[in-house]
PDB file of C-alpha atoms and ligand atoms in Angstrom:
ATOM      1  CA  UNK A 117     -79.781 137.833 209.993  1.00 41.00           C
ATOM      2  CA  UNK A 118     -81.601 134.680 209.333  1.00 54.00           C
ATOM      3  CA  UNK A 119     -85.264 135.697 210.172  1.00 57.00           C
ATOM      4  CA  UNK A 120     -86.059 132.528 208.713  1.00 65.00           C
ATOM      5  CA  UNK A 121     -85.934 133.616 205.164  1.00 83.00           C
ATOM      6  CA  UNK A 122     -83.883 131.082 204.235  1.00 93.00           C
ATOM      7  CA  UNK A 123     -80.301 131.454 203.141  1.00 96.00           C
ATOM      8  CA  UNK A 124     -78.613 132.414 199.162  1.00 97.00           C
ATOM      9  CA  UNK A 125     -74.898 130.615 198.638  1.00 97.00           C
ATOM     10  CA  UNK A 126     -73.579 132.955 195.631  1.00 98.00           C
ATOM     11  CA  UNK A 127     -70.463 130.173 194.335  1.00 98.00           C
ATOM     12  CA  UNK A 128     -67.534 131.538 192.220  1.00 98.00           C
ATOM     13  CA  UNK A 129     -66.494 128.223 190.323  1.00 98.00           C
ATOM     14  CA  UNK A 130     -65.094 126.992 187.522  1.00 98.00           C
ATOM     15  CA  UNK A 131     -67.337 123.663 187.817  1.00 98.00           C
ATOM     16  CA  UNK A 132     -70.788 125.105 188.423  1.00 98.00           C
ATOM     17  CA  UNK A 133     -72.270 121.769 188.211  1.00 98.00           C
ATOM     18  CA  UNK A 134     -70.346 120.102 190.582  1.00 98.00           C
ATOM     19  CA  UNK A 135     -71.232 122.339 193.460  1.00 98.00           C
ATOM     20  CA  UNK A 136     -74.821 122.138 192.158  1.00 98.00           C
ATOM     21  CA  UNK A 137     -75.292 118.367 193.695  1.00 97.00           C
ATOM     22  CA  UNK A 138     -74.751 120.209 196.882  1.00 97.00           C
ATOM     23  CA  UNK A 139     -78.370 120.983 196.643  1.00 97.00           C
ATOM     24  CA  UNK A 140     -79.685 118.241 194.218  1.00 97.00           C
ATOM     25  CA  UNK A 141     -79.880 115.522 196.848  1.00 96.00           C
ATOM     26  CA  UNK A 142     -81.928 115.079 200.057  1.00 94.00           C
ATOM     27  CA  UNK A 143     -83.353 117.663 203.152  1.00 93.00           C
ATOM     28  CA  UNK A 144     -81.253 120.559 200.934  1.00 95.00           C
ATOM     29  CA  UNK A 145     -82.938 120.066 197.672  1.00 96.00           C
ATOM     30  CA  UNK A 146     -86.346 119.675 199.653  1.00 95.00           C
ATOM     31  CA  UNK A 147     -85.137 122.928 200.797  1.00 95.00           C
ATOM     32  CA  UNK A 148     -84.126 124.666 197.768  1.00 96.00           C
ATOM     33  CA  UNK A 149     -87.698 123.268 195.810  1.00 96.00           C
ATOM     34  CA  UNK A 150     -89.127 125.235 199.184  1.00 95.00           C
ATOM     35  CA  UNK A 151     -87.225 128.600 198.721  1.00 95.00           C
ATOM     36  CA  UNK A 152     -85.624 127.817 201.768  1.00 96.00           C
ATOM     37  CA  UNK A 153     -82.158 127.544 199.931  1.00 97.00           C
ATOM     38  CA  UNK A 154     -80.946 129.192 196.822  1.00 97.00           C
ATOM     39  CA  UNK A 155     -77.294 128.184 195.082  1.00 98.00           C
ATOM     40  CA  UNK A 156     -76.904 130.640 192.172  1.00 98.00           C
ATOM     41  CA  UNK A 157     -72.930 129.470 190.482  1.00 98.00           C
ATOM     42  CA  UNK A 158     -70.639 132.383 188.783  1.00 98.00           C
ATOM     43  CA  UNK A 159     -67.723 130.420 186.314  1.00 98.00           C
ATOM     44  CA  UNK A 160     -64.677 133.229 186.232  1.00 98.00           C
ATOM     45  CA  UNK A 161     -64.246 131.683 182.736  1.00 97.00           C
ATOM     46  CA  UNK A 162     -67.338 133.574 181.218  1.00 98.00           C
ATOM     47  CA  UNK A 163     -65.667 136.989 182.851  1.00 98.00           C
ATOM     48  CA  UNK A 164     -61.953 135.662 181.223  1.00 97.00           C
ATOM     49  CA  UNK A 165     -61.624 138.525 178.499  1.00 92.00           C
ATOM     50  CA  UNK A 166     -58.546 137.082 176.485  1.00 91.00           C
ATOM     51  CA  UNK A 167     -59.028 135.338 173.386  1.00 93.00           C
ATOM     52  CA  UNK A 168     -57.840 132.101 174.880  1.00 92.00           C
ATOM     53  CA  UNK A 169     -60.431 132.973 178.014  1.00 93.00           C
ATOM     54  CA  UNK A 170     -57.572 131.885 180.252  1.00 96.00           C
ATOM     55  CA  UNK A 171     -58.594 132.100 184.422  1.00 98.00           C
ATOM     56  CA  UNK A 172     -55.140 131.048 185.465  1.00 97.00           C
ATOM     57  CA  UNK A 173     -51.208 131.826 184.588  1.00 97.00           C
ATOM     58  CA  UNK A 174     -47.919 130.583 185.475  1.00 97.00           C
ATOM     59  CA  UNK A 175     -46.301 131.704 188.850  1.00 98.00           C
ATOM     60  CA  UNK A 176     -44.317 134.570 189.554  1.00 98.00           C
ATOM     61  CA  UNK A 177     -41.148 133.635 190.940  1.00 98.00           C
ATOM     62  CA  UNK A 178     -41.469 130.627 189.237  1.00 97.00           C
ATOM     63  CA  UNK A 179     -42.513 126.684 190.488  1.00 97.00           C
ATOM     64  CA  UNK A 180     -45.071 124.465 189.774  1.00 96.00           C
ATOM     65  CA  UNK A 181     -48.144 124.465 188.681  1.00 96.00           C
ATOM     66  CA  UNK A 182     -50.571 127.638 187.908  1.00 97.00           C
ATOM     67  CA  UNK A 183     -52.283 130.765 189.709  1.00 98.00           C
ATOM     68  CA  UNK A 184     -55.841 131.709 189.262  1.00 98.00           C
ATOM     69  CA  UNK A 185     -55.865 135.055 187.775  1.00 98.00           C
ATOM     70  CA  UNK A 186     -57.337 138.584 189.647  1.00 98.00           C
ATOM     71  CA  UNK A 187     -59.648 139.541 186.946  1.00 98.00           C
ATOM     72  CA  UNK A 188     -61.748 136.874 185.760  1.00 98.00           C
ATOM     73  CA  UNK A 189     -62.197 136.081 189.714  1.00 98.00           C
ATOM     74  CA  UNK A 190     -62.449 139.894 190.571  1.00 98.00           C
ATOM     75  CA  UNK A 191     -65.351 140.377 187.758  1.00 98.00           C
ATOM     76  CA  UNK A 192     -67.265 136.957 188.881  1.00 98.00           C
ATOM     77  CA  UNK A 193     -67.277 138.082 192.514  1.00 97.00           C
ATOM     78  CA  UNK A 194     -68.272 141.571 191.265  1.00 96.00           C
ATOM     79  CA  UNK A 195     -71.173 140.060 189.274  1.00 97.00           C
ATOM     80  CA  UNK A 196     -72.432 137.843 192.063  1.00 97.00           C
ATOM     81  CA  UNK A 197     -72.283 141.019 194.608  1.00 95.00           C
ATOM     82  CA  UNK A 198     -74.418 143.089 192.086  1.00 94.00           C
ATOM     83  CA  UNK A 199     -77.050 140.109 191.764  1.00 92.00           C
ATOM     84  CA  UNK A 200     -78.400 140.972 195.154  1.00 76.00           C
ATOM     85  CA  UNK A 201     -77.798 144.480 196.408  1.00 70.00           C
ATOM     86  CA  UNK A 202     -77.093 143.720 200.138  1.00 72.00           C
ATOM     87  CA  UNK A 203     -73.188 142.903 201.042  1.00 80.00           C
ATOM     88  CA  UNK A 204     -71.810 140.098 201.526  1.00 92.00           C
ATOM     89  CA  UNK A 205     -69.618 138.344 203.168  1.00 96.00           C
ATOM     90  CA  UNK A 206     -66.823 136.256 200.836  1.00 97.00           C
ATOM     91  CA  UNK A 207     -65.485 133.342 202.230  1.00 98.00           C
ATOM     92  CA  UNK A 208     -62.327 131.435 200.216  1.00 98.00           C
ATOM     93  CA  UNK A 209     -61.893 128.029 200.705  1.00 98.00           C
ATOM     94  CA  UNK A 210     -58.538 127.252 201.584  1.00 97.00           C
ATOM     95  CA  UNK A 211     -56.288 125.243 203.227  1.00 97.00           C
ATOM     96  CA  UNK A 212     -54.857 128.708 204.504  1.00 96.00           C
ATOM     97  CA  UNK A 213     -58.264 129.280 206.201  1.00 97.00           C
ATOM     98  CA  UNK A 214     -59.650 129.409 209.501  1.00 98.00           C
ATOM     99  CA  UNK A 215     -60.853 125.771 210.736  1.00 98.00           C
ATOM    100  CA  UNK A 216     -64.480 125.129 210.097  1.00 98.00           C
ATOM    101  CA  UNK A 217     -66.453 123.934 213.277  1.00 95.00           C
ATOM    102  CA  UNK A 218     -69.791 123.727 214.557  1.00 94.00           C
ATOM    103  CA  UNK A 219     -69.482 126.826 216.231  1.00 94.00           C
ATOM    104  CA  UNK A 220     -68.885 128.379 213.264  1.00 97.00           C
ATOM    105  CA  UNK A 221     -71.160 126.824 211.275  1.00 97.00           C
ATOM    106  CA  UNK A 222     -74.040 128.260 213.307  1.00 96.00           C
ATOM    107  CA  UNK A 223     -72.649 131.601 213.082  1.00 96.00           C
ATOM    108  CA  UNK A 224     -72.783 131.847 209.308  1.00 97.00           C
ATOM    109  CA  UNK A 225     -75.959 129.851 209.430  1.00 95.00           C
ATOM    110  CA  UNK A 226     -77.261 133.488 210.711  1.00 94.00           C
ATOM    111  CA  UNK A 227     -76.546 134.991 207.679  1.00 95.00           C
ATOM    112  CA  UNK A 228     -79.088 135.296 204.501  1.00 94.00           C
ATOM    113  CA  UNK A 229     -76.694 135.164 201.760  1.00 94.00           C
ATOM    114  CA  UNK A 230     -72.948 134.204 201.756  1.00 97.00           C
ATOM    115  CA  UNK A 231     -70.284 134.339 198.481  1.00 98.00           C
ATOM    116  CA  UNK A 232     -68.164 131.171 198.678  1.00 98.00           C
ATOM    117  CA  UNK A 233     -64.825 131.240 196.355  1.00 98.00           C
ATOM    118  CA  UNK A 234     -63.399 128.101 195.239  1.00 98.00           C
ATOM    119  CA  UNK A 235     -60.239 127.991 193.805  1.00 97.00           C
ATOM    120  CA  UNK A 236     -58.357 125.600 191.672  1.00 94.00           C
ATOM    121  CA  UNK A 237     -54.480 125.080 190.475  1.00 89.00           C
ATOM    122  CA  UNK A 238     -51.778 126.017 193.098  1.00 92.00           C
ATOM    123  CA  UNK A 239     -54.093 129.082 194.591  1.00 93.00           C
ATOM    124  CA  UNK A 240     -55.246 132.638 193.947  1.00 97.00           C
ATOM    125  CA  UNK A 241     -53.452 135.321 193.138  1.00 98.00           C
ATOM    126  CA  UNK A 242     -52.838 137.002 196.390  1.00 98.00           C
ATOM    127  CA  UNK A 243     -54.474 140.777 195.486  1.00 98.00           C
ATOM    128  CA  UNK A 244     -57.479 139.129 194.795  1.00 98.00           C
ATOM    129  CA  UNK A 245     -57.434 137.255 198.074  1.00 98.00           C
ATOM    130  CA  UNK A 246     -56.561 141.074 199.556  1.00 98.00           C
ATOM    131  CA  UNK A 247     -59.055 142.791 197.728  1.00 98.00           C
ATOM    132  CA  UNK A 248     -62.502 140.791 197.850  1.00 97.00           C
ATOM    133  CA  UNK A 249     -61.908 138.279 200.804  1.00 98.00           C
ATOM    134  CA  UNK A 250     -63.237 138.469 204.286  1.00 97.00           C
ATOM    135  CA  UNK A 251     -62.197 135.566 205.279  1.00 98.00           C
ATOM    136  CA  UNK A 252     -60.393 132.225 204.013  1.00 98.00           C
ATOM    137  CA  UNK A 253     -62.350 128.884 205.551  1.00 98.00           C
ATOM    138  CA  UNK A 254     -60.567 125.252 206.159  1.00 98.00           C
ATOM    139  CA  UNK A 255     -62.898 122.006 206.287  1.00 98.00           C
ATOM    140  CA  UNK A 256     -59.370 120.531 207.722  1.00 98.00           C
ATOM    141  CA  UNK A 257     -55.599 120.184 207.022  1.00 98.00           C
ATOM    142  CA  UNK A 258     -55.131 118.879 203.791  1.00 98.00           C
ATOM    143  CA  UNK A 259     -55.167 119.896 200.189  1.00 96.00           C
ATOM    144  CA  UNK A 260     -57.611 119.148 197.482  1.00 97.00           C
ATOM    145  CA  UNK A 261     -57.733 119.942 193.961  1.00 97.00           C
ATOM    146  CA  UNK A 262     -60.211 122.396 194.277  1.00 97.00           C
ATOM    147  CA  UNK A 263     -62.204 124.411 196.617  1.00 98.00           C
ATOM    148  CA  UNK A 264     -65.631 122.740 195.353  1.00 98.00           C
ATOM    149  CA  UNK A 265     -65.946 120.016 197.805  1.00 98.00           C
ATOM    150  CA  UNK A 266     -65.385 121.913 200.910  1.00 98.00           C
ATOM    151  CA  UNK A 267     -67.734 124.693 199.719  1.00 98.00           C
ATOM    152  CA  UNK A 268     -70.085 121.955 199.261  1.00 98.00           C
ATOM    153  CA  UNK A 269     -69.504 121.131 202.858  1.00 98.00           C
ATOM    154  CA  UNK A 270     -69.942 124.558 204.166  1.00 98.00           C
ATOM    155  CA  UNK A 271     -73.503 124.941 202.186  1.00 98.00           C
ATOM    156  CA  UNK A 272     -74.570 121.355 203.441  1.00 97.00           C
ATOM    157  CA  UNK A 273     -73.557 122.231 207.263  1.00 97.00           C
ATOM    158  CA  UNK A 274     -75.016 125.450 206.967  1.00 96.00           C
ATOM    159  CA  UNK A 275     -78.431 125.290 205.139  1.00 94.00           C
ATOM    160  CA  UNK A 276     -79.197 122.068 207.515  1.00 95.00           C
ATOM    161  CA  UNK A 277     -79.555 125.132 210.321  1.00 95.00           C
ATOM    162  CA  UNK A 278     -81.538 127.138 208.385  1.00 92.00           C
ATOM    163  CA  UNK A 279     -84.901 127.176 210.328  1.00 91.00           C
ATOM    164  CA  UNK A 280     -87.360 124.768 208.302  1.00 90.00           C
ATOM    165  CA  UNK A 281     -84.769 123.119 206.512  1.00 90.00           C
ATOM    166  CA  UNK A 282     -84.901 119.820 208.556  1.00 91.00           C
ATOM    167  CA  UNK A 283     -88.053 118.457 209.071  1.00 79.00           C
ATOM    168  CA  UNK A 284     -87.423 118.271 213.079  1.00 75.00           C
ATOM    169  CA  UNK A 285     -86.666 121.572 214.309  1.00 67.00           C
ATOM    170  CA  UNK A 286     -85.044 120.154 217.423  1.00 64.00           C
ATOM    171  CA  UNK A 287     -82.458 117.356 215.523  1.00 61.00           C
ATOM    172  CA  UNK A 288     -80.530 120.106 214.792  1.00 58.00           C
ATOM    173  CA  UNK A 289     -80.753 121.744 217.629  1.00 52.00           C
ATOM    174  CA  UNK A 290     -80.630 118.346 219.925  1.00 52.00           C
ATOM    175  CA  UNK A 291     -77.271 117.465 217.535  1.00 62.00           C
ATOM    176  CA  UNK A 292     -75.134 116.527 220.258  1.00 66.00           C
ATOM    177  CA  UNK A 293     -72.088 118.600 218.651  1.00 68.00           C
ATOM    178  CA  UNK A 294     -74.234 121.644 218.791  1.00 63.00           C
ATOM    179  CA  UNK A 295     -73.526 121.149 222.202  1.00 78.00           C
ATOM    180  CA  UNK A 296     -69.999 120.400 221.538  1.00 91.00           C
ATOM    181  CA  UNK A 297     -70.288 116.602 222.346  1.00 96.00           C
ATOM    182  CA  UNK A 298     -69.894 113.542 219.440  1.00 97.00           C
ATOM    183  CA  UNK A 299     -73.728 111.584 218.906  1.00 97.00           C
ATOM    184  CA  UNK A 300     -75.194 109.152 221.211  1.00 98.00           C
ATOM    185  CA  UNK A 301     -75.497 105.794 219.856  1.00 98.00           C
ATOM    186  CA  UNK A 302     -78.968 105.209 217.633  1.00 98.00           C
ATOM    187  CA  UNK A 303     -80.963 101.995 217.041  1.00 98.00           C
ATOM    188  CA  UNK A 304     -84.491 101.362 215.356  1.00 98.00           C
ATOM    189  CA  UNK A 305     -86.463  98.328 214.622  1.00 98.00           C
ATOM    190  CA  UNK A 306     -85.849  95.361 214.840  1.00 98.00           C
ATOM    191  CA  UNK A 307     -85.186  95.547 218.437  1.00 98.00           C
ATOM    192  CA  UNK A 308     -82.917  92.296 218.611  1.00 98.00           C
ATOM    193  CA  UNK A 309     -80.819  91.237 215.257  1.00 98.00           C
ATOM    194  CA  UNK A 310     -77.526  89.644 215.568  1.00 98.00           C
ATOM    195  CA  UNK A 311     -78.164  88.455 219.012  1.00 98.00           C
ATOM    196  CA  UNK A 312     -77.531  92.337 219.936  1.00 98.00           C
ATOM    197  CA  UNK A 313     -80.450  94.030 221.303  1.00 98.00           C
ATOM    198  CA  UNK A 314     -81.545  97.617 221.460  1.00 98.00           C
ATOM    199  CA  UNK A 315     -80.942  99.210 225.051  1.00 98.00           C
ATOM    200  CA  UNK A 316     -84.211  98.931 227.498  1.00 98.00           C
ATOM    201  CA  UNK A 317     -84.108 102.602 228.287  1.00 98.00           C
ATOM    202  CA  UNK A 318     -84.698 103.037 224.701  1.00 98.00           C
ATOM    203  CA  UNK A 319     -87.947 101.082 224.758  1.00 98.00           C
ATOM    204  CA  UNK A 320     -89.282 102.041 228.199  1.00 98.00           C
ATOM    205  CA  UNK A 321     -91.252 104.962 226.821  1.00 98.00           C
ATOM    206  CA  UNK A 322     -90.030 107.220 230.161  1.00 98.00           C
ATOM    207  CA  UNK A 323     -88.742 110.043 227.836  1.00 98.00           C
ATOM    208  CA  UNK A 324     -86.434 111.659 230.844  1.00 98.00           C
ATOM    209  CA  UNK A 325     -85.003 108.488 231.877  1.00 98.00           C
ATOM    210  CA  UNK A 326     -84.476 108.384 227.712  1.00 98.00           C
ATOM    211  CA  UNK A 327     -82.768 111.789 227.152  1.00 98.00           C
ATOM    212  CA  UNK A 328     -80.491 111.200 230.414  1.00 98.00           C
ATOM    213  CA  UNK A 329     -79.101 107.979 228.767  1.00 98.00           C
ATOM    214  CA  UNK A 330     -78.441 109.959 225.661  1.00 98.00           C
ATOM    215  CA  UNK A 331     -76.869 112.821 227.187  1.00 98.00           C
ATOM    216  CA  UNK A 332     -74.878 110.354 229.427  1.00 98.00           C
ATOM    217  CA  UNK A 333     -73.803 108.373 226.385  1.00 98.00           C
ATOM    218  CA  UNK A 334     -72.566 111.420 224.299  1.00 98.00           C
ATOM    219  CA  UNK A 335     -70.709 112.556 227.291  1.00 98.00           C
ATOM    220  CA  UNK A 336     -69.284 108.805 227.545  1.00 98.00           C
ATOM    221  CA  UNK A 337     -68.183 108.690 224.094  1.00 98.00           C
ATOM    222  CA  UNK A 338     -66.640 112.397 223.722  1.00 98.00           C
ATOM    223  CA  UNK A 339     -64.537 111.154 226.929  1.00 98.00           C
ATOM    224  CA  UNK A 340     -63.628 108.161 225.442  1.00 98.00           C
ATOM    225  CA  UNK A 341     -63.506 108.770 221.038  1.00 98.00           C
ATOM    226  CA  UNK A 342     -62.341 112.954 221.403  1.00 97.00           C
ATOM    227  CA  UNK A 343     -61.209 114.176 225.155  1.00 96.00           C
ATOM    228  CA  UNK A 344     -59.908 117.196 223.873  1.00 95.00           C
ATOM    229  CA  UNK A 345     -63.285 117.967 222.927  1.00 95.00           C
ATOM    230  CA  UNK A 346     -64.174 117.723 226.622  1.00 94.00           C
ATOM    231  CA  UNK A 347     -62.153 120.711 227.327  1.00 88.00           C
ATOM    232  CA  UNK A 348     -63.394 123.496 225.137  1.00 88.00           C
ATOM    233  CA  UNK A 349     -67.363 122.582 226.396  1.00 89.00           C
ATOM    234  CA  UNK A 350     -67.946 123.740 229.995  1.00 89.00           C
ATOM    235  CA  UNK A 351     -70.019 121.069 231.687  1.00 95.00           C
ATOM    236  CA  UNK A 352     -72.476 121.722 234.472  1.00 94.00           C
ATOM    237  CA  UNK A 353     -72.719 119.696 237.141  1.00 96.00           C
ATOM    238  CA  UNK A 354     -75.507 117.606 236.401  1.00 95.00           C
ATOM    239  CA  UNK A 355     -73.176 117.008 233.158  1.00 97.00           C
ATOM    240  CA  UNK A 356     -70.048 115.804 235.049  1.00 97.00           C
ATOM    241  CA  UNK A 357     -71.732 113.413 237.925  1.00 98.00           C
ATOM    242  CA  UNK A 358     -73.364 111.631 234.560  1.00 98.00           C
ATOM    243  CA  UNK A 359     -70.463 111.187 232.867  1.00 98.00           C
ATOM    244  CA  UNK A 360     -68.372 109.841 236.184  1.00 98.00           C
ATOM    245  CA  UNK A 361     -71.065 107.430 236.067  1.00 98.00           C
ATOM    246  CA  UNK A 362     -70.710 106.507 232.803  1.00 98.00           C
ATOM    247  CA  UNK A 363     -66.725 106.556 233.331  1.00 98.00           C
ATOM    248  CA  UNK A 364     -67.158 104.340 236.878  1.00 98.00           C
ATOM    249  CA  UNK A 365     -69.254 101.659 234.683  1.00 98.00           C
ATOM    250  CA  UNK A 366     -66.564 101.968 232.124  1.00 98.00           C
ATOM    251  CA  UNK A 367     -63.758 100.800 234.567  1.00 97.00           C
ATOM    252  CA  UNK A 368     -65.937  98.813 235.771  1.00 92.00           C
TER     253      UNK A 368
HETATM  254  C1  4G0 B 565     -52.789 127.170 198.529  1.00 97.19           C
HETATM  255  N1  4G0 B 565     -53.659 126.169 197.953  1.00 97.19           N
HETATM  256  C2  4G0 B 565     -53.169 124.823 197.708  1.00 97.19           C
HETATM  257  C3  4G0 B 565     -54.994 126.450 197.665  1.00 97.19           C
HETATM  258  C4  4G0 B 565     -55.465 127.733 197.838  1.00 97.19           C
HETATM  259  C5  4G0 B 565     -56.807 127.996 197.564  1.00 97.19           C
HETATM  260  C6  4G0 B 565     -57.658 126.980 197.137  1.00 97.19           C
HETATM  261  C7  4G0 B 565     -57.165 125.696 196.950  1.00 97.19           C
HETATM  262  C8  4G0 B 565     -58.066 124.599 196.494  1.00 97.19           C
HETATM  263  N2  4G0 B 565     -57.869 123.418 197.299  1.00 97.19           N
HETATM  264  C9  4G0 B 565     -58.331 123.332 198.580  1.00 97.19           C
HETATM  265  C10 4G0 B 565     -59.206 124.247 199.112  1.00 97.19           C
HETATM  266  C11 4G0 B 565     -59.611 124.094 200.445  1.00 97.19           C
HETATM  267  C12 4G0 B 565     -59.107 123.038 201.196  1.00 97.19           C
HETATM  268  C13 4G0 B 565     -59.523 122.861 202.617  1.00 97.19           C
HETATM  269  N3  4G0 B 565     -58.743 122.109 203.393  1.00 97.19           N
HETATM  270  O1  4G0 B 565     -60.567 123.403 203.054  1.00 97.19           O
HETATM  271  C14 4G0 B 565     -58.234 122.160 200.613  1.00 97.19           C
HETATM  272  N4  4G0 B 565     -57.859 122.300 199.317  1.00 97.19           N
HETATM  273  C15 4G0 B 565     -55.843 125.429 197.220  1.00 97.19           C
END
């Protein structure tokens, strides 16, 4: 649980200081500097016990390319597990992985510490994957060379939940894809530029008449940008007359 004591990203990596700028920049290093986030890296090199301290070997079965090893992985995960005596849940980045949502970004936003694997080369030996695993995570379907960058995108999603991360409580909450819909247009000053002026609703200081616009506009653009969205997101009522109104003025 998340009592609001902040959340601890334990990273297995062979490029600790990659996945470091994950928390080096902006609202998350704010956050880390307040205790609210912690990013502690384990390299499977320093737990590689060969001479050659080798992490990775050539395919069984032959092909392309390289394996990570069990052990060195095995011993980093063991090492990060032992740092902080509760369990842990590991998740391995991978294209193999579940799809990573909003949905599910909350949900491991409720958890105080999480071990992310990254993996480089071809993959991870599959016993490892058996053995220490709960779960393999996909940012989307492709393939990078590593599993840095979507851990980094996992830690960024999450810690922005993490209550007192963001300096607004409610812009995470208000996100518009919290509620399963894309953003609502946003403007600031200077009210004209371009000869294209900010909407009037915007500057008539009636807050309701405000967030109906901007519920009616996320609705407007979900229909329009990502329909299949639409679907999964149960509107009420009030929901659906707004955004026939938004689709009548659309078809003018
Ligand atoms: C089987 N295989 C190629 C592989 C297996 C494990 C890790 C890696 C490292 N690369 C990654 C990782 C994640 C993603 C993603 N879409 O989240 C894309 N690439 C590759």
């Amino acid at each position: 649980m998340n009592a609001g004591g902040g959340i601890r990203f334990d990273v297995v990596t062979l490029f600790p200081d990659f996945v470091r700028a994950a928390v080096s920049y902006g609202v998350a290093a704010r956050a880390c500097a307040r205790g609210l986030l912690q990013l502690v890296a384990w390299n499977p090199r320093d737990y590689a016990r060969d001479r050659h301290r080798s992490v990775d070997d050539r395919p069984y079965g032959g092909g392309p390319g390289m394996v990570m090893k069990v052990e060195p992985l095995r011993d980093a995960i063991q090492a990060a597990r032992t740092a902080v005596a509760d369990r842990a849940s590991v998740i391995c980045l991978s294209p193999q992985g579940r799809l990573l949502d909003q949905v599910r970004v909350q949900e491991l936003s409720q958890h105080s510490r999480l071990i992310l694997l990254c993996g480089r080369y071809e993959g991870i030996d599959e016993r490892l994957i058996e053995a220490e695993v709960d779960e393999e995570c996909s940012i989307g379907d492709y393939v990078l060379s590593g599993g840095e960058l979507p851990a980094m995108i996992v830690i960024d999603a999450v810690a922005r939940l993490v209550p007192g991360v963001l300096g607004h409580p409610g812009s995470a909450g208000q996100d518009s894809f919290g509620a399963g819909l894309l953003d609502c247009p946003h403007y600031t000053r200077p009210v004209e530029i371009g000869g294209r002026r900010t909407p009037e609703v915007l500057l008539s200081g009636d807050h309701q008449a405000v967030a109906r616009w901007r519920h009616k506009q996320a609705l407007g653009r979900t229909w329009l940008r990502r329909p299949e969205l639409l679907e999964r997101c149960m509107l009420d009522a009030q929901a659906r007359s707004l955004l026939q109104e938004f689709i009548d003025e659309y078809q003018g």
